[in-house]
Amino acid sequence: MSSRAELTSWKALSKSAEAVKSVHLKTLFEQDGTRFEKFSSQMPGVLFDYSKQLITSEVKSQLIQLAEESKIDAWRDRMFRGDKINFTEDRAVLHVALRNRKSSPILVDGVNVTEQVNQELSKLKQFSEQVRSGAWLGYTGKAVKDVVAIGVGGSNLGPQMITEALKSYADKTLNMHYVSNVDGVQLAHALEGLDPETTLFVISSKTFTTSETMTNARSSVEWFLASAKDRSAIAKHFVAVSTNLDKTRAFGIADENVFTMWDWVGGRFSLWSAIGLPIALYLGFDAFSEVLEGAFEVDEHFKNTEYENNIPLLMALLSVWNTSFLGHKAQAILPYDQALHMLPAYLQQGEMESNGKSVSFDGNTVPYTTVPLIWGMTGINGQHAFYQYLHQGNTIVPADFIASIEPQVKVGNHHDILMSNFFAQTEAMMAGVDAKAVTADLTAKGKSEKEIEALIAHKIHQGNRPTSSFILDKVDAKGVGRLVALYEHKIFCQGILLEICSFDQWGVELGKGLASNIEKELSDDHSVNSHDSSTSGLIAYYKSRR
Ligand code: G6Q
């Protein structure tokens, strides 16, 4: 039995969860006109409104008590000082060291990692400036025009999501292409029309063993050598981001062209490290530094703000409330900002790979649901696709709505229209539309009593769907850095509250090994009988028709 479920706060929250099941959010707003003031918090550049969550002041106090009983502050301090809190892999968890703008020393095994980080940042700055200024020359003496960033999972999602989020600010010095899938179509499309003489490849892989990335990297070398002919030209066109120098050397990448990271940076938390090189290349090192600044501001907020107003902690507590107590098994991420269109995919990995686990610190199966299924897409597109389910489906999906005050690009009154939708949707999800309102509407439209009777049940919206709203000043480099760091610390708190080891990923490791034996079996036309009848049957079907 997990100790969390034994806590006084946990037991109190279980009782409260039963009690609020008969409460409607609309009633809570009718009874208390100060919910917004009570249940919203701010930090520079961010407003977080959670008043449309199904909580009362009593529930909030119980959640804060859960944070206290779970010793969030002690765990937070341990993370920031470099203790090996990723105990299943015996590693520190120090993505915060990558954006430690104060440059205060942080020691891991007696080594000041802040110095290492600063050195690597200087190298990143120098290299990105060389490439962007045209000083870095390819094998025929031409400057780089296109960058192909190869990596998968944590070595792809962060840089690509940030690149997409900030592309309105790119000066178009370089074109950026991302390749993550081993499906050759992605690499083929990325390389279409590129000139090997002006193309730079960034191979990002912490381990430098990930099969998909290495396959894409090898095919890129082949494509490059078909023109360059001479292997010595690779040095000017291939750089790597990795911890594994033996492997990068074996691949043929010169040591000086390898940007390092460390085992205390988890893949899904690594965009702040040299894994962010594509961001610096595309947007310039200054923009990359701004992303780090934004995240650092959140680190400071997380460290120094009391629990009651600590935004990432509140985000985590609300997630635990919705999932483990109220039983909602999914959560939607709905950005009302086109720039954040990849955020749902990014957070899917962040939260589900970190806390999608079933045993507590001591290895016992936890008696509660840990994290929800994270999904979503830009709000407006979602409205015309799956919001029907959010409004009237018979499962409730709590959602995070994210918007910004200032649009990246001003076009007529588009932004006010976008924001009207943002405000209207959370209001409707909270209040719903009752029989009285439906009747009044249909009567006004001239419908008969009989027609109204036939329609009414279909048109009622129950409401009572919990949402949180984030309003950012703007999705710029600092703004996106802040947003990502808020979610990172939410994920950290969620792990502590649920007693989940957030920083390993044994499920991913399992996946990395699974396909390799079958890959060998596919290398000839012999029949394969080593699997269950389904798998062997599928392989046989594929081999006989390929
Ligand atoms: C992230 C995961 C995973 C990892 C990829 C790529 O936290 O561990 O998504 O980032 O599997 O791994 P490499 O960087 O080692 O290629």
XYZ file of N, CA and C in Angstrom, residues 15 52 75 133 217 237 271 273 320 322 473 489 498 542:
42
model
N -12.666 12.102 0.771
C -14.024 12.455 1.248
C -14.559 13.650 0.459
N -12.114 27.758 -12.638
C -13.104 26.869 -13.272
C -12.749 25.398 -13.034
N 12.000 17.918 -1.568
C 12.334 17.270 -2.846
C 12.824 18.300 -3.862
N 26.612 33.409 -39.656
C 27.264 34.541 -40.325
C 27.857 34.144 -41.672
N 20.886 8.974 -39.825
C 22.202 9.619 -39.932
C 23.036 8.929 -41.005
N 30.222 19.047 -42.509
C 28.771 18.957 -42.760
C 28.008 18.141 -41.722
N 15.934 20.260 -23.940
C 15.987 21.293 -24.986
C 16.859 22.467 -24.585
N 19.771 22.224 -23.260
C 21.177 21.848 -23.414
C 21.581 22.026 -24.879
N -3.606 15.972 -9.958
C -3.806 14.837 -9.046
C -5.272 14.820 -8.572
N -7.938 15.980 -10.159
C -8.818 15.550 -11.249
C -8.668 14.061 -11.560
N 1.790 36.820 -21.798
C 1.919 38.133 -22.436
C 2.004 37.934 -23.942
N 8.009 21.711 -14.144
C 7.937 21.640 -12.679
C 6.607 21.053 -12.214
N 2.572 11.797 -6.295
C 2.076 10.443 -6.576
C 3.085 9.368 -6.200
N 3.830 -10.038 -44.550
C 4.661 -8.923 -45.033
C 5.765 -9.428 -45.952
